Tab-separated table of C-alpha atoms in Angstrom:
chain	number	residue	atom	x	y	z
T	1	MET	CA	110.400	77.216	107.270
T	2	LEU	CA	111.280	79.643	104.475
T	3	ARG	CA	108.374	81.907	105.434
T	4	THR	CA	109.454	81.882	109.082
T	5	ALA	CA	113.016	82.785	108.084
T	6	MET	CA	111.798	85.615	105.847
T	7	LEU	CA	109.568	87.029	108.574
T	8	ALA	CA	112.514	86.920	110.978
T	9	ALA	CA	114.543	88.797	108.363
T	10	SER	CA	111.865	91.507	108.254
T	11	ARG	CA	112.779	92.336	111.874
T	12	SER	CA	116.551	92.381	111.342
T	13	GLY	CA	118.153	95.788	111.662
T	14	ALA	CA	121.345	94.656	109.945
T	15	LEU	CA	119.507	93.239	106.936
T	16	ARG	CA	117.361	96.339	106.766
T	17	THR	CA	120.448	98.572	106.629
T	18	PHE	CA	121.950	96.378	103.899
T	19	ALA	CA	118.741	96.450	101.840
T	20	GLU	CA	118.272	100.187	102.148
T	21	ASN	CA	121.807	100.783	100.907
T	22	THR	CA	121.658	98.376	97.969
T	23	PRO	CA	120.595	100.242	94.791
T	24	LEU	CA	120.065	96.911	93.034
T	25	LEU	CA	116.953	96.315	95.157
T	26	ARG	CA	115.204	99.571	94.326
T	27	PRO	CA	113.581	98.510	91.015
T	28	VAL	CA	112.239	95.373	92.713
T	29	VAL	CA	110.908	97.307	95.702
T	30	ASP	CA	109.179	99.710	93.324
T	31	ARG	CA	106.903	96.903	92.190
T	32	PHE	CA	105.303	96.777	95.639
T	33	VAL	CA	105.930	100.268	97.076
T	34	ALA	CA	104.756	103.480	95.409
T	35	GLY	CA	107.854	105.545	96.122
T	36	THR	CA	108.886	107.446	99.219
T	37	THR	CA	107.055	110.774	98.929
T	38	THR	CA	103.471	112.013	98.876
T	39	ASP	CA	103.937	113.127	95.284
T	40	ASP	CA	105.056	109.605	94.374
T	41	VAL	CA	102.069	107.854	95.904
T	42	LEU	CA	99.515	110.340	94.582
T	43	ALA	CA	100.794	109.835	91.031
T	44	VAL	CA	100.315	106.071	91.329
T	45	ALA	CA	96.972	106.424	93.112
T	46	ARG	CA	95.620	108.666	90.365
T	47	GLU	CA	96.542	106.082	87.745
T	48	LEU	CA	94.999	103.194	89.696
T	49	ALA	CA	91.836	105.138	90.507
T	50	VAL	CA	90.811	105.197	86.857
T	51	ASP	CA	89.305	101.715	87.213
T	52	ARG	CA	89.882	100.700	90.851
T	53	LEU	CA	89.603	102.034	94.377
T	54	VAL	CA	92.705	102.597	96.502
T	55	THR	CA	93.741	102.541	100.152
T	56	ILE	CA	97.069	104.259	100.918
T	57	ASP	CA	99.378	103.150	103.724
T	58	HIS	CA	102.097	105.503	104.962
T	59	LEU	CA	104.650	102.858	105.888
T	60	GLY	CA	105.997	102.602	109.417
T	61	GLU	CA	105.347	100.469	112.484
T	62	ASP	CA	106.513	99.706	116.025
T	63	THR	CA	107.256	103.351	116.713
T	64	THR	CA	108.773	103.846	120.167
T	65	ASP	CA	109.304	107.604	119.862
T	66	ARG	CA	106.347	109.916	120.498
T	67	GLU	CA	107.669	112.613	118.201
T	68	ARG	CA	107.919	110.140	115.357
T	69	ALA	CA	104.348	108.971	116.006
T	70	GLY	CA	103.216	112.586	115.788
T	71	ALA	CA	105.107	113.007	112.525
T	72	THR	CA	103.186	110.023	111.109
T	73	VAL	CA	99.909	111.755	111.985
T	74	ASP	CA	101.125	114.896	110.250
T	75	ALA	CA	102.011	112.861	107.162
T	76	TYR	CA	98.507	111.376	107.028
T	77	ARG	CA	96.862	114.756	107.508
T	78	ALA	CA	98.915	116.238	104.682
T	79	LEU	CA	98.142	113.245	102.454
T	80	LEU	CA	94.409	113.480	103.140
T	81	GLN	CA	94.403	117.181	102.330
T	82	ARG	CA	96.143	116.427	99.035
T	83	LEU	CA	93.534	113.747	98.271
T	84	ALA	CA	90.771	116.289	98.816
T	85	ASP	CA	92.511	119.011	96.825
T	86	GLY	CA	93.228	116.593	93.983
T	87	GLY	CA	89.663	115.286	93.696
T	88	LEU	CA	90.667	111.748	94.716
T	89	ALA	CA	88.914	111.435	98.065
T	90	ASP	CA	85.862	109.712	96.597
T	91	ARG	CA	88.036	106.816	95.345
T	92	VAL	CA	91.011	106.766	97.718
T	93	GLU	CA	91.037	106.147	101.485
T	94	VAL	CA	93.896	105.518	103.922
T	95	SER	CA	95.022	102.554	106.017
T	96	VAL	CA	96.829	103.105	109.316
T	97	LYS	CA	98.889	100.902	111.634
T	98	LEU	CA	98.313	101.784	115.267
T	99	SER	CA	101.891	100.821	116.176
T	100	ALA	CA	102.987	103.681	113.918
T	101	LEU	CA	100.697	106.049	115.840
T	102	GLY	CA	101.957	105.206	119.326
T	103	GLN	CA	100.570	101.784	120.254
T	104	SER	CA	104.122	100.574	120.951
T	105	LEU	CA	105.185	103.505	123.133
T	106	PRO	CA	106.464	102.658	126.626
T	107	ARG	CA	103.837	104.789	128.421
T	108	ASP	CA	100.172	105.691	127.739
T	109	ALA	CA	100.392	103.759	124.482
T	110	GLU	CA	96.672	103.086	123.902
T	111	LYS	CA	95.645	106.610	124.873
T	112	ILE	CA	98.195	108.192	122.539
T	113	ALA	CA	97.407	105.811	119.668
T	114	LEU	CA	93.683	106.488	120.040
T	115	ASP	CA	94.205	110.251	120.104
T	116	HIS	CA	96.423	110.106	117.033
T	117	ALA	CA	93.992	107.815	115.196
T	118	ARG	CA	91.168	110.242	115.971
T	119	GLN	CA	93.178	113.037	114.369
T	120	VAL	CA	93.629	110.962	111.225
T	121	CYS	CA	89.909	110.120	111.182
T	122	GLU	CA	88.968	113.774	111.572
T	123	ALA	CA	91.205	114.658	108.639
T	124	ALA	CA	89.626	111.865	106.591
T	125	ARG	CA	86.124	113.057	107.448
T	126	ALA	CA	87.044	116.610	106.394
T	127	ALA	CA	88.516	115.280	103.141
T	128	GLY	CA	85.443	113.170	102.403
T	129	THR	CA	86.989	109.727	102.681
T	130	THR	CA	87.478	106.868	105.164
T	131	VAL	CA	90.104	105.094	107.274
T	132	THR	CA	90.823	101.399	107.767
T	133	VAL	CA	92.822	100.356	110.839
T	134	ASP	CA	95.330	97.636	109.954
T	135	MET	CA	95.834	94.596	112.181
T	136	GLU	CA	99.315	93.621	113.336
T	137	GLY	CA	100.679	90.859	115.565
T	138	HIS	CA	98.273	88.846	117.739
T	139	THR	CA	99.431	90.490	120.975
T	140	THR	CA	97.819	93.754	119.852
T	141	THR	CA	94.505	92.351	118.572
T	142	ASP	CA	92.425	93.219	121.647
T	143	SER	CA	93.955	96.686	121.891
T	144	THR	CA	93.416	97.368	118.187
T	145	LEU	CA	89.785	96.234	118.177
T	146	GLY	CA	89.149	98.293	121.313
T	147	ILE	CA	90.506	101.396	119.602
T	148	VAL	CA	88.413	100.655	116.507
T	149	ARG	CA	85.295	100.484	118.694
T	150	ASP	CA	86.181	103.836	120.261
T	151	LEU	CA	86.800	105.427	116.863
T	152	ARG	CA	83.478	104.136	115.530
T	153	MET	CA	81.578	106.072	118.188
T	154	ASP	CA	82.265	109.241	116.170
T	155	HIS	CA	83.250	107.704	112.846
T	156	PRO	CA	81.137	104.594	112.210
T	157	TRP	CA	82.750	104.118	108.798
T	158	VAL	CA	86.158	103.191	110.271
T	159	GLY	CA	87.246	99.844	108.853
T	160	ALA	CA	88.642	96.957	110.885
T	161	VAL	CA	91.013	94.234	109.708
T	162	LEU	CA	90.829	90.594	110.794
T	163	GLN	CA	93.352	87.843	110.060
T	164	ALA	CA	92.022	84.402	109.149
T	165	GLN	CA	95.147	82.682	110.454
T	166	LEU	CA	94.190	83.540	114.054
T	167	ARG	CA	91.986	80.987	115.791
T	168	ARG	CA	89.867	83.721	117.364
T	169	THR	CA	88.932	85.432	114.105
T	170	GLU	CA	85.699	83.595	113.287
T	171	ALA	CA	84.270	84.822	116.617
T	172	ASP	CA	85.574	88.334	115.916
T	173	CYS	CA	83.827	88.245	112.533
T	174	ARG	CA	80.526	87.429	114.219
T	175	GLU	CA	80.985	90.388	116.550
T	176	LEU	CA	81.939	92.812	113.787
T	177	ALA	CA	79.537	91.734	111.028
T	178	GLY	CA	76.795	94.185	112.031
T	179	PRO	CA	75.089	96.762	109.798
T	180	GLY	CA	77.441	99.315	108.277
T	181	SER	CA	80.603	97.652	109.586
T	182	ARG	CA	83.525	97.664	107.164
T	183	VAL	CA	85.732	94.604	107.750
T	184	ARG	CA	88.794	93.641	105.737
T	185	LEU	CA	89.478	89.907	105.937
T	186	CYS	CA	93.016	88.808	105.103
T	187	LYS	CA	95.029	85.655	105.730
T	188	GLY	CA	97.650	87.366	107.903
T	189	ALA	CA	101.307	88.188	107.300
T	190	TYR	CA	102.811	87.666	110.765
T	191	ASP	CA	104.618	84.619	112.155
T	192	GLU	CA	102.196	83.633	114.930
T	193	PRO	CA	102.543	80.719	117.392
T	194	GLU	CA	100.402	77.611	116.955
T	195	SER	CA	98.693	78.297	120.281
T	196	VAL	CA	96.830	81.236	118.724
T	197	ALA	CA	97.079	80.624	114.973
T	198	PHE	CA	96.556	78.039	112.273
T	199	ARG	CA	99.934	77.209	110.783
T	200	GLY	CA	99.114	75.074	107.741
T	201	ARG	CA	98.055	76.688	104.483
T	202	SER	CA	94.955	74.507	104.146
T	203	GLU	CA	93.919	75.290	107.725
T	204	VAL	CA	94.241	79.026	107.069
T	205	ASP	CA	92.259	78.713	103.834
T	206	ARG	CA	89.434	76.848	105.581
T	207	SER	CA	89.376	79.453	108.325
T	208	PHE	CA	89.261	82.184	105.667
T	209	VAL	CA	86.174	80.632	104.070
T	210	ARG	CA	84.430	80.215	107.439
T	211	CYS	CA	85.134	83.828	108.331
T	212	LEU	CA	84.097	85.036	104.886
T	213	THR	CA	80.794	83.160	105.171
T	214	VAL	CA	80.070	84.922	108.471
T	215	LEU	CA	80.829	88.345	107.002
T	216	MET	CA	78.775	87.728	103.870
T	217	ALA	CA	75.786	86.725	106.028
T	218	GLY	CA	76.084	89.930	108.079
T	219	GLY	CA	74.966	93.477	107.457
T	220	GLY	CA	78.347	95.078	106.919
T	221	LEU	CA	80.695	95.500	103.968
T	222	PRO	CA	83.122	92.580	103.592
T	223	MET	CA	86.451	93.747	102.169
T	224	VAL	CA	88.078	90.530	101.006
T	225	ALA	CA	91.865	90.789	100.797
T	226	THR	CA	93.242	87.869	98.814
T	227	HIS	CA	95.077	87.048	95.592
T	228	ASP	CA	94.071	83.388	95.686
T	229	PRO	CA	91.943	82.612	92.590
T	230	VAL	CA	89.959	79.963	94.464
T	231	LEU	CA	89.119	82.320	97.325
T	232	ILE	CA	88.221	85.056	94.841
T	233	ASP	CA	85.795	82.671	93.107
T	234	ILE	CA	84.261	81.725	96.473
T	235	THR	CA	83.906	85.404	97.326
T	236	ARG	CA	82.113	86.142	94.067
T	237	HIS	CA	79.794	83.181	94.653
T	238	LEU	CA	78.950	84.082	98.256
T	239	GLY	CA	78.660	87.768	97.416
T	240	ARG	CA	76.046	87.482	94.683
T	241	GLY	CA	73.378	90.128	95.231
T	242	ARG	CA	75.223	92.064	97.925
T	243	ALA	CA	77.984	94.679	98.186
T	244	TYR	CA	81.591	93.703	98.892
T	245	GLU	CA	85.111	94.664	97.855
T	246	LEU	CA	87.982	92.580	96.553
T	247	GLN	CA	91.251	93.990	97.868
T	248	MET	CA	94.689	93.225	96.438
T	249	LEU	CA	98.209	94.529	97.001
T	250	HIS	CA	99.883	96.960	94.654
T	251	GLY	CA	102.194	94.999	92.376
T	252	VAL	CA	100.587	91.607	92.919
T	253	ARG	CA	98.548	90.168	90.017
T	254	PRO	CA	97.915	93.593	88.452
T	255	HIS	CA	96.483	92.069	85.259
T	256	GLU	CA	93.947	90.118	87.314
T	257	GLN	CA	93.053	93.282	89.224
T	258	ARG	CA	92.235	95.055	85.985
T	259	ALA	CA	90.319	92.062	84.630
T	260	LEU	CA	88.165	91.827	87.766
T	261	ALA	CA	87.448	95.559	87.644
T	262	ALA	CA	86.523	95.285	83.961
T	263	ALA	CA	84.132	92.451	84.877
T	264	GLY	CA	82.270	94.786	87.232
T	265	GLU	CA	83.903	93.820	90.527
T	266	THR	CA	84.736	96.506	93.077
T	267	VAL	CA	88.504	96.180	93.443
T	268	ARG	CA	90.571	98.189	95.916
T	269	VAL	CA	94.378	98.293	95.757
T	270	TYR	CA	96.461	98.489	98.937
T	271	LEU	CA	99.097	101.086	98.044
T	272	PRO	CA	102.020	101.642	100.450
T	273	TYR	CA	104.636	104.368	100.285
T	274	GLY	CA	107.351	105.949	102.407
T	275	THR	CA	110.914	105.451	103.522
T	276	GLU	CA	110.035	102.691	106.023
T	277	TRP	CA	109.531	100.099	103.295
T	278	TYR	CA	111.843	97.286	104.384
T	279	GLY	CA	109.590	95.297	106.759
T	280	TYR	CA	106.607	95.570	104.435
T	281	PHE	CA	108.650	94.476	101.418
T	282	VAL	CA	110.096	91.376	103.109
T	283	ARG	CA	106.660	90.276	104.369
T	284	ARG	CA	105.340	90.494	100.817
T	285	LEU	CA	108.171	88.227	99.655
T	286	ALA	CA	107.404	85.796	102.475
T	287	GLU	CA	103.709	85.544	101.647
T	288	ARG	CA	103.920	84.005	98.199
T	289	PRO	CA	106.600	81.915	96.432
T	290	ALA	CA	105.731	83.803	93.249
T	291	ASN	CA	106.951	87.023	94.842
T	292	LEU	CA	110.277	85.412	95.721
T	293	ALA	CA	110.579	84.088	92.173
T	294	PHE	CA	109.945	87.566	90.771
T	295	PHE	CA	112.577	88.967	93.131
T	296	ALA	CA	115.164	86.387	92.028
T	297	ARG	CA	114.435	86.917	88.333
T	298	SER	CA	114.788	90.669	88.732
T	299	LEU	CA	118.175	90.341	90.399
T	300	LEU	CA	119.453	87.908	87.762
T	301	THR	CA	118.216	90.130	84.958
T	302	ARG	CA	120.062	93.123	86.398
T	303	SER	CA	123.251	91.317	87.347
C-alpha cells in the first residue's frame, strides 16, 4: 500500500510543485539525480566511468507538447556531442523515454516518437556510443517494442528494456533474446494492475529469474538491472562464461557497485539528470524501503 501511495504521489502536480520549491529536499535528491545541467551530469559521469560504465537519462516523460519533445531531442544531441568531444563515448551511452520524445502526443504520436528516437540514435552513432530505450507503463509496451524493432533496422545495437513484473515479459524475452540483442531486464517501477502484472514481491522475483534464464540462454547481451544481492548472485552464476552487464541506479548501493567492478564484473550506472526530476525521485523512494529510510534520516539530520 505504501508503494502504491508513493507512485500516486509521483503523478501529483501539487506535490511536485511543493517538492521543487523545498530547498530541504535538494541534498536528498542529489543522491539519485546528477544535477540539472549537462555540465553537472558529465562531471559525475566522468567520475563514475573510471571503474564503471554509464547510461545517462535526460529526465522527462509524458510530454504532450511537440515543441518540448523536440527540445528533448536537442538536449540529447548536445549531450552526445559532449560525450564524443570529452572522450567518454566508449564508456557512456544514453537511455531515452519515448514518452519524452512524443509518444504521448495527441496526434501522430508513434510517428513523431520514432522520428525523434532516430535522431537520437543517429547522434549516438556519430558519437560512437549506443542508446537504450526505456520501458514505461504497460499500455505503451507494444508501441515501445515496435519502435525498438524499427530503430534496430538501422541501428541493431539499440537496447530494449523489459519489466519482470509484467506477465507478458517472459515471452518478450524469448522474442528479444536473439544474437546481438541488448536487453535490460528490470523489476519495474510502475503501479500496474493485477490483470497484467505480478503484484507480490516473491512473484516478481520468480518472474525475474525466469526471464533472466531465458536471456542468459540466448545470443544477446543481458543487461541485468537489480540491486537485490540474491538476484545479483543468480546473475553471476547463470552468466559464467558469457558476457552480461549488471546495471544499478546512481546513488543506490554505490559501495557494492564499486566492489562488483573491482571483482571484474561489468557494472553500468543509470545516471539521470535534468529539471524534471520529481517523478523519477519519488519512484526511487517507492521501490525500496531503504531509500525511504535514507530520505527520512536526511531530513531529520538537517532539521
